[in-house]
Amino acid sequence: CKFVTRSTDVFFIIKNFFEIDLMSWIILIAITLGTFVLMEGLTWCIHRYIMHGFLWVLHKDHHQKEPGIFEKNDAFFLIFAIPSWLFIMLGVMYQAWWSIAIGTGLTLYGIAYFLVHDVIIHQRLKWFTRSNNSYVRTIRWAHKMHHKHLDKDHGESFGFLWVAKKYWDKVKADKKRNAQPVEMTEGISA
């Protein structure tokens, strides 16, 4: 197993990283973005068949709240971080830039998951508590519909960033219904 141990090794890796040609950069960025996009489909499958399947024991407390700040469900952070870390670490060790690109895509998806799921939807950190953005309202509604099911069966909306049309339609109808008509009064002088 080849590890980076000397400062000259680190310099060599950094030097090679910046000597990548433009077409290779485009391919690496495409791999990173492609990995990010593919993670949505993979996340749906993992959430539906693994988290609501044989690993329900870890995911259950996410649906059935228990006291405390942390949940057993938070273990999935480590489960998902390990492949990302391995792709990046092995990519650096063997100068396999494609591996680093995959690991970066996984990491970016993990960051997006944390920000959207834990911060915006569940508001575990009180950063974005009063958003009126249609997308934010739609993902919150879809997730609320997911959480109305307290057991592992009969769930819906297992995705994360991609939200089904029926949730968009519901939020759009709510906005239209809640819109206050503006009354125009003629002859008001200032």
Coordinates of C-alpha atoms in Angstrom, one line a residue, residues 61-146:
D61 CA -36.0 7.1 15.6
H62 CA -36.0 9.5 12.7
H63 CA -39.7 8.8 12.2
Q64 CA -40.6 8.2 15.9
K65 CA -38.9 11.0 17.8
E66 CA -37.1 10.1 21.0
P67 CA -35.5 12.6 23.5
G68 CA -32.1 13.9 22.8
I69 CA -30.1 15.8 20.2
F70 CA -28.8 12.9 18.2
E71 CA -30.6 10.0 16.6
K72 CA -29.4 6.5 15.7
N73 CA -30.3 7.6 12.2
D74 CA -27.2 9.9 12.4
A75 CA -25.1 6.8 11.9
F76 CA -26.0 7.0 8.2
F77 CA -23.7 10.0 8.1
L78 CA -20.7 7.7 8.7
I79 CA -22.1 5.0 6.5
F80 CA -22.3 7.4 3.6
A81 CA -19.1 9.3 4.4
I82 CA -16.9 6.1 4.2
P83 CA -17.2 5.5 0.4
S84 CA -16.6 9.2 -0.2
W85 CA -13.5 9.2 2.0
L86 CA -12.2 6.0 0.4
F87 CA -12.7 7.3 -3.2
I88 CA -10.8 10.5 -2.3
M89 CA -8.1 8.9 -0.3
L90 CA -7.4 6.1 -2.8
G91 CA -7.5 8.6 -5.6
V92 CA -4.9 10.8 -4.0
M93 CA -2.7 7.7 -3.1
Y94 CA -2.8 6.4 -6.7
Q95 CA -3.3 9.7 -8.5
A96 CA -6.5 8.4 -9.9
W97 CA -8.2 11.7 -10.6
W98 CA -11.5 10.0 -11.6
S99 CA -11.7 8.5 -8.1
I100 CA -11.2 11.9 -6.5
A101 CA -13.9 13.3 -8.8
I102 CA -16.4 10.5 -7.7
G103 CA -15.5 11.1 -4.0
T104 CA -16.0 14.8 -4.5
G105 CA -19.4 14.2 -6.1
L106 CA -20.3 12.0 -3.1
T107 CA -19.1 14.7 -0.7
L108 CA -21.0 17.5 -2.4
Y109 CA -24.2 15.4 -2.3
G110 CA -23.5 14.7 1.5
I111 CA -23.2 18.5 2.1
A112 CA -26.4 19.2 0.1
Y113 CA -28.1 16.4 2.1
F114 CA -27.1 17.9 5.4
L115 CA -28.1 21.5 4.4
V116 CA -31.4 20.5 2.9
H117 CA -32.5 17.6 5.2
D118 CA -31.1 18.6 8.5
V119 CA -31.0 22.4 8.3
I120 CA -33.9 23.4 6.0
I121 CA -36.4 20.5 6.4
H122 CA -35.9 19.4 10.0
Q123 CA -34.3 22.7 11.2
R124 CA -31.8 21.0 13.5
L125 CA -29.9 24.2 13.1
K126 CA -32.0 27.3 13.1
W127 CA -30.5 28.9 10.0
F128 CA -33.4 29.1 7.5
T129 CA -36.6 29.0 9.5
R130 CA -38.9 31.3 7.6
S131 CA -38.4 30.6 3.9
N132 CA -41.2 31.3 1.5
N133 CA -39.3 29.8 -1.5
S134 CA -41.5 27.5 -3.5
Y135 CA -38.8 24.8 -3.7
V136 CA -38.2 24.9 0.0
R137 CA -41.9 24.7 0.8
T138 CA -42.3 21.8 -1.7
I139 CA -39.5 19.7 -0.3
R140 CA -40.7 20.4 3.3
W141 CA -44.2 19.3 2.3
A142 CA -43.0 16.1 0.5
H143 CA -40.9 15.3 3.5
K144 CA -43.8 15.9 5.9
M145 CA -45.8 13.4 3.8
H146 CA -42.9 11.0 4.1

